[in-house]
Amino acid sequence: MTDRFNLNLANPLLSNLGNLMQRLAPALRQDNVPLDLISLIKTILAATKEISFRVSQGHLGDVMGSTLDENIQGEVQKQLDVVANELFKDILLESGFVKAISSEEEDHSVAGDENGKYIVSFDPLDGSSNIDINSLIGTIFSIHEAPKDMAAGDDDMFKQSGNKQVCAGYVLYGPSTMLVMTTGSGTHFYVLDRTHGGFLLVERNVQVPVDTNEFAINMSNQRFWQAPMQNYIADLIAGDTGPREKNFNMRWIAAMVGDIHRVLCRGGIFTYPADSKKPEQPYKLRLMYEANPMAFLLEQAGGLAMTSQGRIMDIEPESIHQRVEVIMGSKNEVEKCLSYYK
Ligand code: F6P
Ligand code: MN
């Protein structure tokens, strides 16, 4: 695959920028990230740069519309989901750094190099209902060390808690393409600089404000929620006439990656609670490639990432496409929400 973003060190603008903003690899070395993990991260980012380009092409890239296939969750796959998945999968499996990958778009994990040190779980394009309306979408990834005693391709390799993640992040394909990532030394923001093709560090150690007056939830599911969530949201909506004695605002991007990005930027609470809409499926979001990586990013930024029962990252996974209840964001607000469940 060719890199569309050729390095142009002669660019005078770039040399100025370089003085102000650190490039990705030196920033990671500063955090003592092992060299082979840095190489894997760079491989992941090569795939996201290609996806970013294709997303930006929109209709011109002939990628709009739906395929006839449905993925394992029964959702109609968009062509761009498929394209992003294939790109990510091919680049990662060819790299030699990964023992296996697991994707939202693959029924089972896919074997890579038997000697690969890492395994990667990913959602190639989160927020797929936003693809056709030229709105916010992103790629989410989570990296664990590969167990040495299991063969590549064994799904059980992925049954590791979020606590064991060595890196988590997302790339947001918005007005600018941003990387938000943690390796356990804080959560940092990077922006893709298209003049030289690399990600530049723009904000180190992002901190989520502990208090907020903003919430994100799909209100159309209200009648299906459990009583504690019904009561909590009712009190937010009551605003300064209710027990909270302040007004709240609501935001819903319908792409977790966009909603969590807003929370990281300015605080808020994001929840996809249990509901009884489909009794056989009480939760919507996936543990391995949605909840866990976002939980790692938020906790590293001083936020909380919980279910009504405990920390998301403490959950011992039972299957690679497991779904989970999610209540995350500004610390004090998440704690307030959880108090309704006691
Ligand atoms: O991947 C699932 C997802 O697209 C999330 O990104 C998002 O938060 C959620 O589903 C939106 O679901 P809905 O708006 O349909 O409730
Ligand atoms: Mn998703």
Coordinates of C-alpha atoms and ligand atoms in Angstrom, one line a residue:
M1 CA 0.0 0.0 0.0
T2 CA 1.4 3.4 -0.9
D3 CA 1.4 6.2 1.7
R4 CA -0.6 9.1 0.2
F5 CA 0.9 11.5 2.7
N6 CA 4.5 11.9 1.7
L7 CA 6.9 13.4 4.2
N8 CA 8.0 16.8 3.1
L9 CA 10.6 17.9 5.5
A10 CA 11.6 20.8 3.2
N11 CA 8.3 22.5 3.9
P12 CA 9.1 25.6 6.0
L13 CA 5.7 25.6 7.6
L14 CA 6.3 22.1 8.8
S15 CA 9.7 22.9 10.4
N16 CA 7.9 25.7 12.3
L17 CA 5.1 23.3 13.3
G18 CA 7.6 20.7 14.3
N19 CA 9.1 23.1 16.9
L20 CA 5.7 23.7 18.5
M21 CA 4.2 20.2 18.3
Q22 CA 5.8 16.9 18.9
R23 CA 5.6 14.1 16.4
L24 CA 4.0 10.9 17.5
A25 CA 7.0 8.5 17.8
P26 CA 9.2 10.8 19.9
A27 CA 6.2 11.6 22.1
L28 CA 5.7 7.8 22.7
R29 CA 9.3 7.3 23.4
Q30 CA 9.1 10.0 26.0
D31 CA 6.4 7.9 27.7
N32 CA 8.7 4.8 27.6
V33 CA 6.5 2.9 25.2
P34 CA 8.3 -0.2 23.9
L35 CA 9.7 0.1 20.4
D36 CA 7.7 -2.9 19.0
L37 CA 4.4 -1.3 20.4
I38 CA 5.4 2.0 18.7
S39 CA 5.8 0.0 15.5
L40 CA 2.4 -1.6 15.9
I41 CA 0.8 1.8 16.6
K42 CA 2.4 3.3 13.5
T43 CA 1.0 0.3 11.5
I44 CA -2.5 1.0 12.9
L45 CA -2.1 4.7 12.0
A46 CA -1.1 3.9 8.4
A47 CA -4.4 2.1 8.0
T48 CA -6.4 5.0 9.6
K49 CA -4.7 7.5 7.3
E50 CA -5.9 5.5 4.3
I51 CA -9.4 5.3 5.8
S52 CA -9.3 9.1 6.5
F53 CA -8.6 9.7 2.9
R54 CA -11.4 7.4 1.7
V55 CA -13.9 9.0 4.1
S56 CA -12.9 12.4 2.9
Q57 CA -13.6 11.4 -0.7
G58 CA -17.3 10.8 0.1
H59 CA -19.4 10.1 -3.0
L60 CA -16.3 10.5 -5.1
G61 CA -14.9 7.3 -3.6
D62 CA -17.9 5.2 -4.7
V63 CA -18.2 3.9 -1.1
M64 CA -21.7 5.1 -0.2
G65 CA -24.7 2.8 0.3
S66 CA -25.1 -0.7 1.8
T67 CA -23.9 -4.1 0.9
L68 CA -26.4 -6.9 1.0
D69 CA -24.5 -8.6 3.8
E70 CA -25.3 -8.3 7.5
N71 CA -22.6 -8.5 10.1
I72 CA -22.7 -10.8 13.1
Q73 CA -24.8 -8.3 15.1
G74 CA -27.5 -8.3 12.4
E75 CA -26.8 -4.7 11.3
V76 CA -26.6 -3.9 7.6
Q77 CA -22.9 -3.3 6.7
K78 CA -22.1 -0.2 4.9
Q79 CA -19.6 -0.5 2.1
L80 CA -17.2 1.8 3.9
D81 CA -17.4 -0.4 7.0
V82 CA -16.2 -3.3 4.8
V83 CA -13.5 -1.3 3.1
A84 CA -12.2 0.0 6.5
N85 CA -12.3 -3.5 8.0
E86 CA -10.4 -5.0 5.1
L87 CA -7.8 -2.3 5.1
F88 CA -7.2 -2.5 8.8
K89 CA -7.1 -6.3 8.8
D90 CA -4.7 -6.6 5.8
I91 CA -2.3 -4.0 7.1
L92 CA -2.2 -5.4 10.6
L93 CA -1.9 -9.1 9.6
E94 CA 0.9 -8.3 7.1
S95 CA 2.8 -6.3 9.7
G96 CA 4.2 -9.3 11.7
F97 CA 3.4 -7.5 14.9
V98 CA 0.1 -9.1 15.7
K99 CA -0.7 -12.7 16.6
A100 CA -4.4 -12.2 15.9
I101 CA -7.0 -9.5 15.3
S102 CA -10.7 -9.3 16.3
S103 CA -13.0 -6.9 14.6
E104 CA -16.6 -5.9 15.0
E105 CA -17.1 -7.0 11.4
E106 CA -15.6 -10.5 11.8
D107 CA -17.5 -13.4 13.5
H108 CA -14.2 -14.8 14.9
S109 CA -10.7 -13.6 15.5
V110 CA -8.3 -13.9 12.6
A111 CA -4.9 -15.4 13.0
G112 CA -1.8 -13.3 12.2
D113 CA 1.9 -14.1 12.9
E114 CA 2.4 -16.9 15.5
N115 CA 5.3 -14.9 16.9
G116 CA 3.4 -11.6 17.0
K117 CA 3.6 -10.0 20.4
Y118 CA 0.2 -8.3 20.4
I119 CA -3.5 -8.8 19.7
V120 CA -5.7 -6.0 18.5
S121 CA -9.5 -5.6 18.8
F122 CA -11.1 -2.9 16.7
D123 CA -14.3 -1.3 15.5
P124 CA -13.2 -0.2 12.0
L125 CA -15.9 2.4 11.6
D126 CA -17.9 3.3 14.7
G127 CA -21.1 5.3 14.1
S128 CA -21.9 3.7 10.8
S129 CA -25.3 5.3 10.5
N130 CA -23.4 8.6 10.1
I131 CA -21.5 7.5 7.0
D132 CA -24.1 8.3 4.5
I133 CA -24.9 11.7 6.1
N134 CA -21.3 13.0 6.0
S135 CA -21.2 13.1 9.8
L136 CA -18.8 12.1 12.5
I137 CA -17.3 8.5 12.4
G138 CA -14.1 7.0 13.7
T139 CA -12.0 3.9 14.2
I140 CA -11.6 2.5 17.8
F141 CA -8.8 0.1 18.8
S142 CA -7.6 -1.8 21.8
I143 CA -4.3 -3.6 22.2
H144 CA -3.4 -6.4 24.6
E145 CA -0.3 -8.6 24.8
A146 CA -0.8 -11.9 23.1
P147 CA -0.8 -14.9 25.4
K148 CA 2.2 -17.1 24.6
D149 CA 0.4 -20.4 25.4
M150 CA -2.4 -20.1 22.9
A151 CA -2.4 -20.6 19.1
A152 CA -3.1 -17.7 16.8
G153 CA -6.8 -17.8 15.9
D154 CA -8.1 -19.0 19.2
D155 CA -10.8 -16.5 20.3
D156 CA -10.0 -17.2 23.9
M157 CA -6.8 -15.1 23.5
F158 CA -9.0 -12.1 23.5
K159 CA -10.7 -12.9 26.8
Q160 CA -8.6 -10.4 28.8
S161 CA -10.0 -7.6 30.9
G162 CA -9.7 -4.0 30.0
N163 CA -7.2 -3.6 32.8
K164 CA -4.7 -5.5 30.7
Q165 CA -4.8 -3.2 27.7
V166 CA -1.4 -1.8 26.8
C167 CA -2.8 0.8 24.5
A168 CA -6.2 2.1 23.5
G169 CA -7.4 4.8 21.2
Y170 CA -9.5 6.1 18.4
V171 CA -9.1 8.1 15.2
L172 CA -11.9 10.5 14.6
Y173 CA -12.6 11.4 11.0
G174 CA -14.0 14.8 11.6
P175 CA -13.3 18.3 10.2
S176 CA -9.8 17.4 11.2
T177 CA -8.6 13.8 11.6
M178 CA -7.6 13.3 15.3
L179 CA -5.9 10.5 17.1
V180 CA -6.8 10.2 20.8
M181 CA -4.6 7.5 22.5
T182 CA -3.3 6.2 25.8
T183 CA -0.5 3.8 26.6
G184 CA -1.2 4.1 30.3
S185 CA 0.7 7.5 30.8
G186 CA -2.2 9.9 30.3
T187 CA -4.6 10.5 27.4
H188 CA -3.2 12.6 24.6
F189 CA -4.7 14.3 21.5
Y190 CA -2.9 14.3 18.1
V191 CA -4.0 15.8 14.8
L192 CA -3.2 14.4 11.4
D193 CA -1.1 17.0 9.6
R194 CA -1.8 16.4 5.9
T195 CA 1.1 18.5 4.8
H196 CA 3.6 15.9 6.1
G197 CA 1.4 12.9 6.7
G198 CA 2.0 12.4 10.4
F199 CA 0.1 12.8 13.6
L200 CA 1.3 15.7 15.8
L201 CA 0.8 15.9 19.5
V202 CA -1.5 18.9 20.2
E203 CA -2.6 18.2 23.8
R204 CA -0.9 16.2 26.4
N205 CA -2.6 14.8 29.5
V206 CA -6.2 15.7 28.7
Q207 CA -8.3 16.1 31.9
V208 CA -12.1 15.5 31.9
P209 CA -13.8 18.1 34.2
V210 CA -15.2 16.3 37.2
D211 CA -18.5 18.3 37.0
T212 CA -20.8 18.8 34.0
N213 CA -24.2 20.0 32.9
E214 CA -24.2 17.9 29.7
F215 CA -25.6 14.4 29.1
A216 CA -25.7 12.0 26.2
I217 CA -28.2 9.3 25.9
N218 CA -30.6 8.0 23.2
M219 CA -33.8 9.4 24.7
S220 CA -36.0 7.4 22.4
N221 CA -35.3 4.4 24.5
Q222 CA -36.6 6.0 27.7
R223 CA -39.6 3.8 28.3
F224 CA -37.3 0.7 28.0
W225 CA -34.8 1.7 30.7
Q226 CA -34.7 0.4 34.2
A227 CA -36.2 2.5 37.0
P228 CA -32.8 4.0 38.3
M229 CA -31.9 5.4 34.9
Q230 CA -35.5 6.7 34.4
N231 CA -35.3 8.5 37.7
Y232 CA -31.8 9.9 37.1
I233 CA -32.6 11.3 33.6
A234 CA -35.9 12.7 34.9
D235 CA -34.0 14.7 37.5
L236 CA -31.6 16.0 34.8
I237 CA -34.5 17.1 32.7
A238 CA -36.2 18.8 35.6
G239 CA -33.2 21.1 35.7
D240 CA -33.3 24.0 38.2
T241 CA -36.9 23.1 39.1
G242 CA -35.8 19.6 40.3
P243 CA -33.5 18.2 43.0
R244 CA -30.3 18.9 40.9
E245 CA -31.2 22.7 41.0
K246 CA -29.4 23.3 37.7
N247 CA -30.2 23.0 34.1
F248 CA -28.7 20.3 31.9
N249 CA -28.2 20.2 28.1
M250 CA -28.4 17.1 25.9
R251 CA -26.1 16.0 23.0
W252 CA -26.3 12.9 20.9
I253 CA -24.0 12.4 17.9
A254 CA -25.1 8.7 17.5
A255 CA -21.5 7.7 17.2
M256 CA -19.9 6.7 20.5
V257 CA -16.5 7.9 19.2
G258 CA -17.9 11.4 18.7
D259 CA -19.8 11.5 22.0
I260 CA -16.8 10.3 24.0
H261 CA -14.6 12.8 22.2
R262 CA -16.9 15.6 23.3
V263 CA -16.7 14.3 26.9
L264 CA -12.9 14.2 26.7
C265 CA -12.9 17.8 25.4
R266 CA -15.3 19.5 27.8
G267 CA -16.8 16.9 30.2
G268 CA -20.2 15.3 30.2
I269 CA -21.9 11.9 31.0
F270 CA -22.4 9.4 28.2
T271 CA -24.6 6.4 28.8
Y272 CA -26.0 3.5 26.9
P273 CA -27.9 1.8 29.8
A274 CA -29.6 -1.6 29.9
D275 CA -33.0 -1.6 28.2
S276 CA -35.8 -4.0 27.6
K277 CA -36.4 -3.1 23.9
K278 CA -35.0 -6.5 22.8
P279 CA -35.2 -8.7 25.9
E280 CA -32.6 -11.1 24.5
Q281 CA -30.1 -8.2 24.1
P282 CA -30.2 -5.8 27.1
Y283 CA -27.1 -3.8 26.1
K284 CA -26.0 -2.2 22.9
L285 CA -22.3 -1.4 23.0
R286 CA -19.5 -3.9 22.7
L287 CA -17.0 -4.5 25.5
M288 CA -13.9 -5.4 23.6
Y289 CA -13.7 -2.6 21.0
E290 CA -16.0 0.1 22.3
A291 CA -16.4 0.2 26.0
N292 CA -12.9 -1.0 27.1
P293 CA -10.8 1.3 25.0
M294 CA -13.0 4.3 25.8
A295 CA -12.9 3.3 29.5
F296 CA -9.0 3.3 29.4
L297 CA -9.0 6.7 27.7
L298 CA -11.4 8.2 30.1
E299 CA -9.8 6.8 33.3
Q300 CA -6.4 8.1 32.1
A301 CA -8.0 11.5 31.8
G302 CA -9.5 11.5 35.3
G303 CA -13.0 10.3 34.3
L304 CA -15.0 7.2 35.3
A305 CA -16.2 4.3 33.1
M306 CA -18.7 2.1 34.8
T307 CA -21.6 -0.2 34.5
S308 CA -24.3 0.0 37.2
Q309 CA -22.4 -2.8 38.9
G310 CA -18.8 -1.8 38.8
R311 CA -15.8 -0.7 36.7
I312 CA -16.0 -1.6 33.0
M313 CA -12.3 -2.5 32.8
D314 CA -12.7 -5.1 35.7
I315 CA -15.0 -7.2 33.6
E316 CA -13.6 -10.6 32.6
P317 CA -14.9 -11.1 29.0
E318 CA -16.8 -14.2 28.1
S319 CA -17.0 -13.7 24.3
I320 CA -15.3 -11.4 21.8
H321 CA -18.6 -9.6 20.7
Q322 CA -20.0 -9.3 24.3
R323 CA -22.2 -6.3 24.9
V324 CA -22.1 -4.2 28.1
E325 CA -24.0 -1.4 29.9
V326 CA -22.0 1.8 29.8
I327 CA -22.1 4.9 32.1
M328 CA -19.0 7.0 31.6
G329 CA -17.6 10.5 31.7
S330 CA -17.2 13.3 34.3
K331 CA -16.4 11.7 37.7
N332 CA -18.9 13.4 39.9
E333 CA -21.8 13.0 37.5
V334 CA -21.1 9.3 36.9
E335 CA -21.1 8.8 40.7
K336 CA -24.3 10.7 41.0
C337 CA -25.9 8.5 38.3
L338 CA -24.7 5.4 40.1
S339 CA -26.2 6.6 43.4
Y340 CA -29.6 6.0 41.8
Y341 CA -28.9 2.3 41.5
K342 CA -28.0 1.8 45.2
Ligands
F6P1 O1 -21.5 1.1 17.4 C1 -22.7 1.3 17.9 C2 -23.2 2.7 17.8 O2 -23.1 3.2 16.5 C3 -22.4 3.7 18.7 O3 -21.4 4.3 18.1 C4 -23.5 4.7 19.1 O4 -23.3 5.3 20.4 C5 -24.7 3.9 19.1 O5 -24.5 2.8 18.3 C6 -25.9 4.7 18.5 O6 -27.0 3.9 18.6 P1 -28.5 4.5 18.5 O7 -28.4 6.0 18.2 O8 -29.0 3.8 17.4 O9 -29.1 4.2 19.8
MN2 MN -19.3 0.9 16.9

